[in-house]
Coordinates of C-alpha atoms in Angstrom, one line a residue:
Chain A
M1 CA 96.7 80.2 80.6
K2 CA 99.8 79.0 82.2
R3 CA 100.2 76.7 85.2
R4 CA 102.5 78.4 87.6
T5 CA 103.9 77.4 90.8
F6 CA 104.7 80.1 93.3
L7 CA 106.5 79.2 96.4
K8 CA 106.2 81.4 99.4
G9 CA 109.5 80.5 101.1
G10 CA 111.0 83.9 100.4
L11 CA 108.4 85.8 102.3
A12 CA 109.5 84.6 105.7
G13 CA 112.6 86.6 105.4
A14 CA 111.0 89.7 104.0
A15 CA 110.6 92.7 106.1
L16 CA 107.2 93.7 107.1
F17 CA 106.5 96.9 105.2
A18 CA 104.1 98.9 107.2
V19 CA 104.6 102.0 105.2
P20 CA 104.8 102.2 101.4
R21 CA 108.2 103.3 100.4
F22 CA 107.1 105.3 97.4
V23 CA 106.3 108.9 97.9
S24 CA 103.3 110.1 95.9
G25 CA 102.3 113.7 95.2
Q26 CA 98.7 112.9 96.0
Q27 CA 97.0 111.6 99.0
T28 CA 93.4 110.3 99.1
T29 CA 91.2 108.9 101.8
D30 CA 91.5 105.2 101.7
N31 CA 88.1 103.6 101.6
R32 CA 89.6 100.2 101.2
Q33 CA 87.6 97.4 102.8
Q34 CA 88.8 96.8 106.3
T35 CA 90.6 93.5 106.3
M36 CA 88.4 91.2 108.4
E37 CA 89.7 88.3 110.4
Y38 CA 88.5 85.3 108.5
G39 CA 90.1 82.9 110.8
E40 CA 93.3 80.9 110.2
G41 CA 91.9 77.6 111.1
A42 CA 92.0 74.9 108.4
V43 CA 89.0 75.2 106.1
D44 CA 88.4 71.5 106.6
S45 CA 87.4 72.1 110.2
C46 CA 84.6 74.3 109.1
P47 CA 81.1 72.9 109.1
L48 CA 80.8 73.1 105.3
S49 CA 82.8 70.8 103.2
V50 CA 83.7 70.9 99.6
D51 CA 84.2 67.2 99.4
G52 CA 82.5 65.6 96.5
C53 CA 82.0 69.0 94.9
P54 CA 81.4 68.3 91.2
L55 CA 82.8 71.5 89.8
T56 CA 85.5 71.7 87.3
A57 CA 87.2 74.9 86.8
P58 CA 87.7 77.4 84.1
V59 CA 89.5 80.3 85.7
L60 CA 89.3 84.0 85.0
G61 CA 86.7 84.3 82.4
M62 CA 84.4 87.2 81.3
A63 CA 80.8 87.6 82.2
G64 CA 79.1 88.1 78.8
Y65 CA 77.1 91.0 80.2
T66 CA 80.2 93.1 80.2
F67 CA 79.9 93.3 76.4
N68 CA 76.3 94.1 76.2
K69 CA 77.1 96.9 73.7
F70 CA 79.3 94.7 71.5
D71 CA 78.7 91.9 69.1
I72 CA 80.3 88.5 69.7
D73 CA 83.0 89.1 67.1
T74 CA 84.2 92.2 68.8
T75 CA 84.0 90.4 72.2
L76 CA 86.0 87.4 71.1
A77 CA 88.7 89.4 69.3
F78 CA 89.1 91.5 72.4
M79 CA 89.2 88.4 74.7
K80 CA 91.9 86.9 72.6
R81 CA 93.9 90.1 73.0
I82 CA 93.7 90.1 76.8
D83 CA 94.4 86.3 76.8
V84 CA 91.1 85.3 78.6
H85 CA 89.5 82.1 77.4
Y86 CA 86.3 81.6 79.3
L87 CA 82.9 83.3 78.7
C88 CA 79.6 83.1 80.3
I89 CA 77.2 83.4 77.4
K90 CA 74.6 86.1 77.4
D91 CA 71.4 86.0 75.4
F92 CA 72.2 89.1 73.4
H93 CA 75.1 87.2 71.9
L94 CA 73.2 83.9 71.5
P95 CA 69.4 84.2 71.8
L96 CA 67.5 81.8 74.0
D97 CA 65.6 80.5 71.0
A98 CA 68.8 79.8 69.0
D99 CA 68.5 76.6 67.0
A100 CA 71.1 73.9 66.6
E101 CA 72.6 75.5 63.5
R102 CA 72.9 78.9 65.1
I103 CA 74.5 77.4 68.2
A104 CA 77.0 75.4 66.1
E105 CA 78.0 78.5 64.3
F106 CA 78.4 80.4 67.6
K107 CA 80.4 77.7 69.2
A108 CA 82.7 77.5 66.1
K109 CA 83.4 81.2 66.5
L110 CA 84.3 80.7 70.2
K111 CA 86.6 77.8 69.3
A112 CA 88.3 79.8 66.6
H113 CA 89.2 82.4 69.3
D114 CA 90.2 79.8 71.8
V115 CA 87.3 80.6 74.1
V116 CA 85.2 78.2 76.0
G117 CA 81.6 79.0 76.8
Y118 CA 81.4 77.7 80.4
G119 CA 77.8 78.6 81.2
V120 CA 74.8 80.7 80.1
G121 CA 73.2 83.7 81.8
P122 CA 72.3 85.5 83.8
I123 CA 68.8 84.6 82.6
Y124 CA 65.7 86.1 84.3
M125 CA 62.9 83.5 84.7
K126 CA 59.5 84.9 85.5
D127 CA 57.6 81.6 85.3
V128 CA 58.0 77.9 84.9
E129 CA 58.0 78.1 81.1
A130 CA 60.9 80.4 81.3
V131 CA 62.8 77.9 83.4
D132 CA 62.0 75.1 80.9
R133 CA 63.2 77.4 78.1
A134 CA 66.4 78.2 79.9
F135 CA 67.4 74.6 80.7
A136 CA 66.5 73.5 77.1
Y137 CA 68.8 76.3 75.9
A138 CA 71.6 75.3 78.2
Q139 CA 71.3 71.7 77.0
R140 CA 71.4 72.8 73.3
V141 CA 74.4 74.9 74.0
G142 CA 76.0 72.0 75.9
V143 CA 76.9 73.8 79.2
D144 CA 76.4 72.5 82.7
L145 CA 75.8 75.8 84.4
V146 CA 72.9 78.2 84.2
V147 CA 73.3 81.5 86.0
G148 CA 69.8 82.7 86.6
V149 CA 67.3 84.6 88.6
P150 CA 64.0 83.0 89.5
G151 CA 62.0 86.1 89.1
V152 CA 62.1 89.5 87.4
W153 CA 63.3 93.0 88.3
G154 CA 61.0 94.6 90.8
D155 CA 60.1 91.3 92.5
K156 CA 60.0 91.7 96.3
A157 CA 59.9 88.0 97.1
P158 CA 61.2 84.9 95.5
R159 CA 58.9 83.1 93.1
Y160 CA 58.9 79.7 94.8
E161 CA 57.0 77.9 92.0
V162 CA 59.8 79.0 89.7
L163 CA 62.5 77.9 92.1
G164 CA 60.7 74.6 92.5
R165 CA 60.7 74.1 88.7
V166 CA 64.4 75.0 88.7
E167 CA 65.1 72.2 91.2
Q168 CA 63.1 69.8 89.1
K169 CA 65.1 70.7 86.0
V170 CA 68.4 70.5 87.8
K171 CA 67.6 66.9 88.8
E172 CA 66.4 66.1 85.3
T173 CA 69.3 67.5 83.4
G174 CA 72.2 67.5 85.9
I175 CA 72.8 71.1 85.0
R176 CA 73.8 73.3 87.9
Y177 CA 71.8 76.5 88.7
A178 CA 73.6 79.5 90.2
I179 CA 71.3 82.3 91.4
H180 CA 72.8 85.7 90.6
L181 CA 72.8 88.1 93.5
H182 CA 72.3 91.7 92.7
G183 CA 73.0 93.9 95.6
P184 CA 70.8 96.6 97.0
D185 CA 69.5 97.6 93.6
M186 CA 67.1 94.6 93.6
A187 CA 64.9 93.4 96.5
L188 CA 65.2 89.8 95.3
Y189 CA 68.5 88.1 96.3
P190 CA 70.5 91.1 97.2
D191 CA 73.3 89.1 98.8
A192 CA 74.8 85.7 99.3
T193 CA 72.9 84.9 102.5
S194 CA 69.5 85.5 100.8
V195 CA 70.5 83.0 98.1
W196 CA 71.9 80.5 100.5
N197 CA 68.7 80.6 102.5
D198 CA 66.7 79.5 99.5
V199 CA 69.0 76.9 98.2
C200 CA 70.7 75.2 101.2
E201 CA 67.9 72.7 101.7
R202 CA 67.5 72.0 98.0
D203 CA 69.5 69.9 95.5
E204 CA 73.2 70.5 96.0
R205 CA 73.5 71.6 92.4
M206 CA 71.6 74.7 93.2
G207 CA 73.7 77.5 94.4
M208 CA 74.9 81.0 93.6
C209 CA 76.9 83.2 91.3
L210 CA 78.6 85.3 94.0
D211 CA 78.9 88.8 92.7
I212 CA 81.5 90.2 95.0
G213 CA 80.7 93.8 94.2
H214 CA 77.0 93.6 94.6
N215 CA 77.4 91.6 97.7
L216 CA 79.6 94.2 99.2
R217 CA 77.3 97.0 98.1
A218 CA 74.5 95.1 100.0
G219 CA 76.7 95.4 103.1
A220 CA 77.8 91.8 103.1
D221 CA 81.5 90.8 103.1
P222 CA 82.1 88.8 99.9
I223 CA 85.2 87.1 101.3
R224 CA 83.5 85.9 104.4
D225 CA 80.6 84.7 102.2
L226 CA 82.9 82.8 99.9
K227 CA 84.1 80.9 102.9
R228 CA 80.6 80.5 104.4
Y229 CA 78.8 79.4 101.3
R230 CA 81.6 77.9 99.2
K231 CA 79.7 74.6 98.9
R232 CA 77.1 76.4 96.8
V233 CA 79.3 79.0 95.0
F234 CA 79.4 77.8 91.4
D235 CA 80.4 81.0 89.7
I236 CA 81.8 84.3 90.8
H237 CA 81.6 87.8 89.3
I238 CA 84.6 89.7 90.2
K239 CA 84.6 93.5 90.1
D240 CA 85.6 96.3 92.3
V241 CA 83.4 99.0 93.8
T242 CA 83.9 102.4 95.3
L243 CA 81.8 102.1 98.4
P244 CA 80.3 99.2 100.4
T245 CA 76.8 100.8 100.0
K246 CA 74.2 101.2 97.3
A247 CA 76.1 104.4 96.3
G248 CA 79.1 102.2 95.4
K249 CA 80.0 102.4 91.7
A250 CA 81.8 100.0 89.5
I251 CA 85.5 100.8 89.1
E252 CA 88.7 99.2 87.8
L253 CA 90.0 96.3 90.0
G254 CA 92.4 97.7 92.5
R255 CA 91.0 101.2 92.5
G256 CA 88.1 100.4 94.7
I257 CA 87.7 98.9 98.2
I258 CA 87.7 95.2 97.7
D259 CA 90.7 93.5 99.2
F260 CA 91.8 91.2 96.3
R261 CA 94.7 89.8 98.2
A262 CA 92.3 88.4 100.9
F263 CA 89.9 87.3 98.2
V264 CA 92.4 85.3 96.2
K265 CA 93.8 83.9 99.4
M266 CA 90.3 82.7 100.3
L267 CA 89.8 81.2 96.8
R268 CA 92.8 79.0 97.6
R269 CA 91.8 78.3 101.2
V270 CA 88.5 76.9 100.1
D271 CA 90.0 75.2 97.1
Y272 CA 87.6 77.0 94.9
K273 CA 87.1 75.1 91.6
G274 CA 84.1 77.0 90.2
S275 CA 84.3 79.6 87.5
L276 CA 85.4 83.1 88.0
S277 CA 84.5 85.9 85.7
L278 CA 85.2 89.6 85.5
E279 CA 81.9 91.5 85.1
Y280 CA 83.0 95.1 84.3
E281 CA 80.2 97.7 84.4
K282 CA 82.1 101.0 84.2
D283 CA 82.3 102.8 80.8
M284 CA 80.2 100.1 79.2
A285 CA 80.2 102.0 75.9
D286 CA 84.0 101.8 75.8
P287 CA 85.1 99.3 78.5
F288 CA 88.2 97.8 76.9
V289 CA 90.9 99.7 78.6
G290 CA 89.3 99.3 82.0
I291 CA 88.8 95.6 81.4
A292 CA 92.4 95.1 80.5
E293 CA 93.6 97.0 83.5
S294 CA 91.3 94.9 85.7
I295 CA 92.3 91.6 84.2
G296 CA 96.0 92.6 84.6
Y297 CA 95.4 93.6 88.2
F298 CA 93.7 90.3 89.1
K299 CA 96.4 88.3 87.4
G300 CA 99.1 90.3 89.2
V301 CA 97.5 89.6 92.6
Q302 CA 97.0 85.9 91.7
S303 CA 100.7 85.6 90.7
V304 CA 101.8 86.6 94.2
V305 CA 99.2 85.4 96.6
Chain B
M1 CA 97.7 107.3 93.6
K2 CA 96.8 106.1 97.0
R3 CA 99.0 105.5 99.9
R4 CA 98.3 102.1 101.1
T5 CA 99.5 100.0 104.0
F6 CA 99.6 96.3 103.5
L7 CA 100.4 94.1 106.4
K8 CA 101.6 90.7 105.9
G9 CA 100.5 89.1 109.2
G10 CA 98.0 86.9 107.5
L11 CA 100.6 85.1 105.4
A12 CA 102.2 83.3 108.2
G13 CA 99.1 81.1 108.6
A14 CA 98.5 80.6 104.9
A15 CA 99.2 77.2 103.4
L16 CA 102.0 76.9 101.0
F17 CA 100.4 76.4 97.6
A18 CA 102.8 74.4 95.6
V19 CA 100.3 73.6 93.0
P20 CA 97.8 76.1 91.5
R21 CA 94.3 75.1 92.5
F22 CA 92.7 76.1 89.2
V23 CA 92.5 73.7 86.4
S24 CA 93.2 75.1 83.0
G25 CA 92.3 73.7 79.7
Q26 CA 95.7 74.6 78.4
Q27 CA 99.2 73.9 79.4
T28 CA 102.3 75.8 78.1
T29 CA 105.9 75.5 78.8
D30 CA 106.8 78.0 81.5
N31 CA 109.8 80.1 80.5
R32 CA 109.5 82.2 83.6
Q33 CA 112.7 83.4 84.9
Q34 CA 114.2 81.0 87.4
T35 CA 113.9 82.7 90.8
M36 CA 117.4 83.5 91.9
E37 CA 118.6 83.6 95.4
Y38 CA 119.1 87.2 96.0
G39 CA 120.1 86.7 99.6
E40 CA 117.9 87.4 102.6
G41 CA 120.5 89.4 104.5
A42 CA 119.6 93.0 105.4
V43 CA 120.4 95.3 102.5
D44 CA 122.1 97.6 104.9
S45 CA 124.9 95.1 105.3
C46 CA 125.7 95.2 101.6
P47 CA 128.7 97.2 100.4
L48 CA 126.5 99.8 98.7
S49 CA 124.4 102.2 100.6
V50 CA 121.6 104.4 99.7
D51 CA 122.2 106.7 102.6
G52 CA 122.1 110.3 101.4
C53 CA 120.5 109.4 98.2
P54 CA 119.0 112.6 96.8
L55 CA 116.2 111.0 94.9
T56 CA 112.6 111.8 95.4
A57 CA 110.1 109.4 94.1
P58 CA 107.4 109.5 91.5
V59 CA 106.0 106.0 91.3
L60 CA 104.7 104.1 88.3
G61 CA 104.9 106.5 85.4
M62 CA 105.1 106.0 81.7
A63 CA 108.2 106.2 79.5
G64 CA 107.2 108.7 76.8
Y65 CA 108.7 106.5 74.1
T66 CA 105.7 104.2 74.6
F67 CA 103.6 106.8 72.8
N68 CA 105.9 107.5 69.9
K69 CA 103.0 107.2 67.5
F70 CA 100.6 109.4 69.5
D71 CA 100.5 113.1 70.2
I72 CA 100.7 114.5 73.7
D73 CA 96.9 115.0 73.9
T74 CA 96.1 111.4 73.2
T75 CA 98.9 110.4 75.6
L76 CA 97.6 112.5 78.4
A77 CA 94.0 111.6 78.0
F78 CA 95.0 107.9 78.1
M79 CA 97.2 108.3 81.1
K80 CA 94.3 110.0 83.0
R81 CA 92.2 107.0 82.1
I82 CA 94.7 104.5 83.5
D83 CA 95.3 106.6 86.5
V84 CA 99.0 107.1 85.9
H85 CA 100.5 110.5 86.7
Y86 CA 104.2 110.5 85.9
L87 CA 105.8 110.9 82.4
C88 CA 109.3 110.8 81.2
I89 CA 109.1 113.4 78.4
K90 CA 110.3 112.4 74.9
D91 CA 111.4 114.9 72.3
F92 CA 108.7 113.9 69.9
H93 CA 106.3 115.4 72.4
L94 CA 108.4 118.4 73.4
P95 CA 111.3 119.2 71.0
L96 CA 114.8 119.7 72.3
D97 CA 114.7 123.3 71.0
A98 CA 111.3 124.2 72.5
D99 CA 111.3 127.7 73.8
A100 CA 109.9 128.9 77.1
E101 CA 106.5 129.6 75.7
R102 CA 106.2 126.2 74.1
I103 CA 107.4 124.5 77.3
A104 CA 104.9 126.5 79.4
E105 CA 102.1 125.4 77.1
F106 CA 103.2 121.8 77.3
K107 CA 103.5 121.9 81.1
A108 CA 100.0 123.4 81.4
K109 CA 98.7 120.5 79.4
L110 CA 100.4 118.0 81.8
K111 CA 99.0 119.8 84.8
A112 CA 95.5 119.8 83.4
H113 CA 95.7 116.0 83.2
D114 CA 97.3 115.7 86.6
V115 CA 100.5 114.5 85.1
V116 CA 104.0 115.4 86.3
G117 CA 106.9 115.3 83.8
Y118 CA 109.6 113.8 86.0
G119 CA 112.4 113.7 83.5
V120 CA 113.4 114.0 79.9
G121 CA 114.7 111.4 77.5
P122 CA 116.1 109.1 76.5
I123 CA 118.2 111.6 74.5
Y124 CA 121.1 110.4 72.3
M125 CA 124.1 112.6 72.6
K126 CA 126.7 112.3 69.9
D127 CA 128.9 115.1 70.9
V128 CA 129.5 117.7 73.7
E129 CA 127.2 120.2 72.0
A130 CA 124.4 117.6 72.2
V131 CA 125.1 117.3 75.9
D132 CA 124.9 121.1 76.4
R133 CA 121.7 121.2 74.4
A134 CA 120.1 118.4 76.5
F135 CA 121.0 119.9 79.8
A136 CA 119.8 123.3 78.8
Y137 CA 116.5 121.7 77.7
A138 CA 116.2 119.9 81.0
Q139 CA 116.8 123.2 82.8
R140 CA 114.2 125.0 80.7
V141 CA 111.7 122.1 81.3
G142 CA 112.5 122.2 85.0
V143 CA 113.3 118.6 85.6
D144 CA 116.2 117.1 87.6
L145 CA 116.7 114.0 85.6
V146 CA 118.0 113.4 82.1
V147 CA 117.8 109.9 80.7
G148 CA 120.4 109.8 78.0
V149 CA 122.9 107.9 76.0
P150 CA 126.4 109.4 75.5
G151 CA 126.6 108.1 71.9
V152 CA 124.5 107.1 69.0
W153 CA 123.1 103.9 67.6
G154 CA 125.9 101.8 66.1
D155 CA 128.6 103.0 68.5
K156 CA 130.8 100.2 69.6
A157 CA 132.5 102.0 72.5
P158 CA 131.5 104.8 74.8
R159 CA 132.3 108.4 73.8
Y160 CA 134.3 109.4 76.8
E161 CA 134.5 113.1 75.8
V162 CA 130.7 113.1 75.8
L163 CA 130.6 111.3 79.1
G164 CA 133.1 113.8 80.5
R165 CA 131.0 116.7 79.4
V166 CA 128.0 115.0 81.0
E167 CA 129.8 114.9 84.3
Q168 CA 130.7 118.6 84.0
K169 CA 127.1 119.5 83.3
V170 CA 125.8 117.3 86.1
K171 CA 128.1 119.2 88.5
E172 CA 127.1 122.6 87.1
T173 CA 123.4 122.0 87.1
G174 CA 122.7 119.5 89.8
I175 CA 120.7 117.5 87.2
R176 CA 121.1 113.8 87.4
Y177 CA 122.0 111.8 84.4
A178 CA 120.7 108.2 83.9
I179 CA 122.3 106.2 81.1
H180 CA 119.7 104.1 79.3
L181 CA 120.9 100.5 78.8
H182 CA 119.5 98.9 75.7
G183 CA 120.2 95.2 75.7
P184 CA 121.8 93.1 73.0
D185 CA 120.4 95.3 70.2
M186 CA 123.1 97.9 70.9
A187 CA 126.8 97.4 71.6
L188 CA 126.9 100.6 73.7
Y189 CA 125.6 99.9 77.2
P190 CA 123.8 96.7 76.7
D191 CA 123.3 96.0 80.4
A192 CA 123.5 97.5 83.9
T193 CA 127.1 96.4 84.6
S194 CA 128.4 98.2 81.5
V195 CA 126.8 101.4 82.7
W196 CA 128.0 100.9 86.2
N197 CA 131.6 100.5 85.1
D198 CA 131.5 103.9 83.4
V199 CA 129.7 105.8 86.2
C200 CA 130.8 104.3 89.4
E201 CA 134.0 106.5 89.7
R202 CA 132.2 109.6 88.5
D203 CA 129.8 112.0 90.2
E204 CA 127.2 110.2 92.2
R205 CA 124.5 111.9 90.3
M206 CA 125.5 109.8 87.2
G207 CA 123.8 106.5 87.1
M208 CA 121.4 104.4 85.0
C209 CA 117.9 104.0 83.8
L210 CA 117.6 100.2 84.5
D211 CA 115.6 98.8 81.6
I212 CA 114.7 95.4 83.1
G213 CA 113.6 93.9 79.8
H214 CA 116.7 94.9 77.9
N215 CA 118.9 93.9 80.8
L216 CA 117.4 90.5 80.9
R217 CA 117.6 90.2 77.1
A218 CA 121.3 90.9 77.5
G219 CA 121.6 87.9 79.8
A220 CA 121.8 89.9 83.0
D221 CA 119.4 89.5 85.9
P222 CA 117.6 92.8 86.4
I223 CA 116.7 92.0 90.0
R224 CA 120.2 91.2 91.0
D225 CA 121.4 94.3 89.2
L226 CA 118.8 96.5 91.0
K227 CA 120.3 95.3 94.2
R228 CA 123.9 95.6 93.1
Y229 CA 123.7 99.0 91.5
R230 CA 120.9 100.6 93.4
K231 CA 122.9 103.5 94.5
R232 CA 123.1 104.5 90.8
V233 CA 119.7 103.5 89.6
F234 CA 117.7 106.7 89.1
D235 CA 115.0 105.5 86.7
I236 CA 113.6 102.1 85.8
H237 CA 111.9 101.0 82.6
I238 CA 109.5 98.2 83.5
K239 CA 108.4 95.8 80.8
D240 CA 108.2 92.0 80.3
V241 CA 109.9 89.9 77.7
T242 CA 109.4 86.5 76.2
L243 CA 112.9 85.2 76.5
P244 CA 116.2 86.1 78.2
T245 CA 118.0 86.5 74.9
K246 CA 118.1 88.9 72.0
A247 CA 115.2 86.9 70.5
G248 CA 113.0 88.0 73.5
K249 CA 110.1 90.2 72.5
A250 CA 108.1 92.8 74.5
I251 CA 104.9 91.4 75.9
E252 CA 102.3 92.4 78.4
L253 CA 103.5 92.3 82.0
G254 CA 102.9 89.0 83.6
R255 CA 102.8 87.1 80.3
G256 CA 106.6 87.0 80.0
I257 CA 109.4 85.6 82.1
I258 CA 110.2 88.4 84.5
D259 CA 109.4 87.6 88.1
F260 CA 107.6 90.8 89.2
R261 CA 107.0 89.5 92.7
A262 CA 110.8 89.3 93.2
F263 CA 111.3 92.6 91.4
V264 CA 108.8 94.5 93.6
K265 CA 110.2 92.8 96.7
M266 CA 113.7 94.0 95.7
L267 CA 112.4 97.5 95.1
R268 CA 111.3 97.5 98.7
R269 CA 114.3 95.8 100.1
V270 CA 116.6 98.4 98.6
D271 CA 114.1 101.2 99.5
Y272 CA 114.0 102.4 96.0
K273 CA 113.0 106.0 95.7
G274 CA 113.7 106.7 92.1
S275 CA 111.2 106.8 89.3
L276 CA 109.7 103.7 87.7
S277 CA 108.0 103.8 84.3
L278 CA 106.3 101.3 82.0
E279 CA 107.9 101.3 78.6
Y280 CA 105.6 99.2 76.5
E281 CA 106.9 98.2 73.1
K282 CA 104.4 95.7 71.8
D283 CA 101.7 96.7 69.4
M284 CA 103.0 100.3 69.3
A285 CA 100.4 101.3 66.8
D286 CA 97.7 100.3 69.2
P287 CA 99.2 99.8 72.6
F288 CA 96.5 101.0 74.9
V289 CA 94.9 97.7 75.9
G290 CA 98.3 96.1 76.5
I291 CA 99.5 99.1 78.5
A292 CA 96.4 99.0 80.7
E293 CA 96.8 95.3 81.3
S294 CA 100.4 95.8 82.2
I295 CA 99.7 98.7 84.5
G296 CA 97.0 96.7 86.2
Y297 CA 99.3 93.7 86.6
F298 CA 102.0 95.8 88.2
K299 CA 99.6 97.4 90.6
G300 CA 98.2 94.0 91.4
V301 CA 101.6 92.7 92.3
Q302 CA 102.5 95.9 94.2
S303 CA 99.3 95.6 96.2
V304 CA 100.3 92.2 97.6
V305 CA 104.1 92.1 97.8

């Protein structure tokens, strides 16, 4: 990935284009997220501070879940092709019980494709043993981030004994723990606020993987929540969705309702240094074209904002 | 395609980000095109005027040549997938001697995939008979744009008898003629200026297909030339290239040296209403992932600029 410097000086003189100049043969209702007023005040004046944030930053990776129908070789060959170099490792690519040899082989494959495994997960943890297993796995893999859920599908309430064990392991290992929020499909941690409420009083290395699509489907503005909870946002799943409700479906970036201009602007305003991965959940049996379009779209927006 | 309205109000308060905030593990030399000063004066004060320009505007189509290894069914199925709805028709998809029945069948296919054939070409025309054949073809197909070259590969100088016949046919039929410029690979019309010089005194429906990659490879700034020659730019081939020389290779949009932010800004400044197609010439045996990334990138830039 290149380092680029984009100056904005030219924009001051540009006209304000209220109406697109291209004529299209089609017209569709625009369900685009209404741009909220996030406030133009300096982020530093906000009650939260990112000072001392320990995060280092891979940028624009892939959430391993995207490739749940493909082996790691196919995944890595494709990532090379789309010029994306960070991967959150899912257990179907590297099992939780993988031994040192298996892990070494796996990491050599990543390295050969110029890919860094920046974290593991999401991992569901039904009990304290599962927490121990997950942190031991992360240690063996050598990452400092576990994306996890302290519970299982169908849970109505957090499993606090599991969360307590997570905090203990975070303190023991120094590995960060990001709770993955899953929108209205799951009662447990549907949105960023529900995660925040359970981590804000805990070790500062406990936070969230902000899934912007699921958060919006739960009715919560992901851009506002990135600002609000940035101190505890360690990983982000980027995606686009068709509607800000449970009926919202995954779609290629730019075709849905998320305002990526505002999102990227907020990443910069809060000086986000965590990881950021595309999780693409449309056409999962043949996702490559849609992933490529989405990666391209995000890079296009990033190049300008 | 959606009509979208993007307001820029928020940018005024945004910080000027001189340094990208994301840390990347890699660093590469940035060959990105140096941003030129295109002048901030109102376009209307320029000597050229687009007033009375007869163009109507399909936006973001595909140049048929991109699919020269694929049949029209594969092409259309893929275009549907990437949500692109305009195609410049190449003769390998619809032969120059196609009769009415063949053309009707072809157009029905396009319609079934929600694709509009907005023009034909590029067509090389070695003599006046070739000109007559091309315009008769365009009339049968029912398009008002021929992208053509009045000559053949290897020509060192324009064939003025061919160009004269083109002007005659343009006047007879009302069909516009856009000369495709082909960079340093071809002595005939390597850049926008060479086309301009041969059309500026002719019928105003004679102009160019501005291939921004080839123009840059010929050492000419495509953004400057879009501004200079906009009155005669009827079609644009968008692409990215690795270098501003003959050694420059085709590459996914955003990975090369063309400044798409400045390009899209100029499209708006000159109120461009012509057609605009991706011509993707990398991995032509398996271009789909690269096309999708490129389309995504361009849409991403367009959504913000």
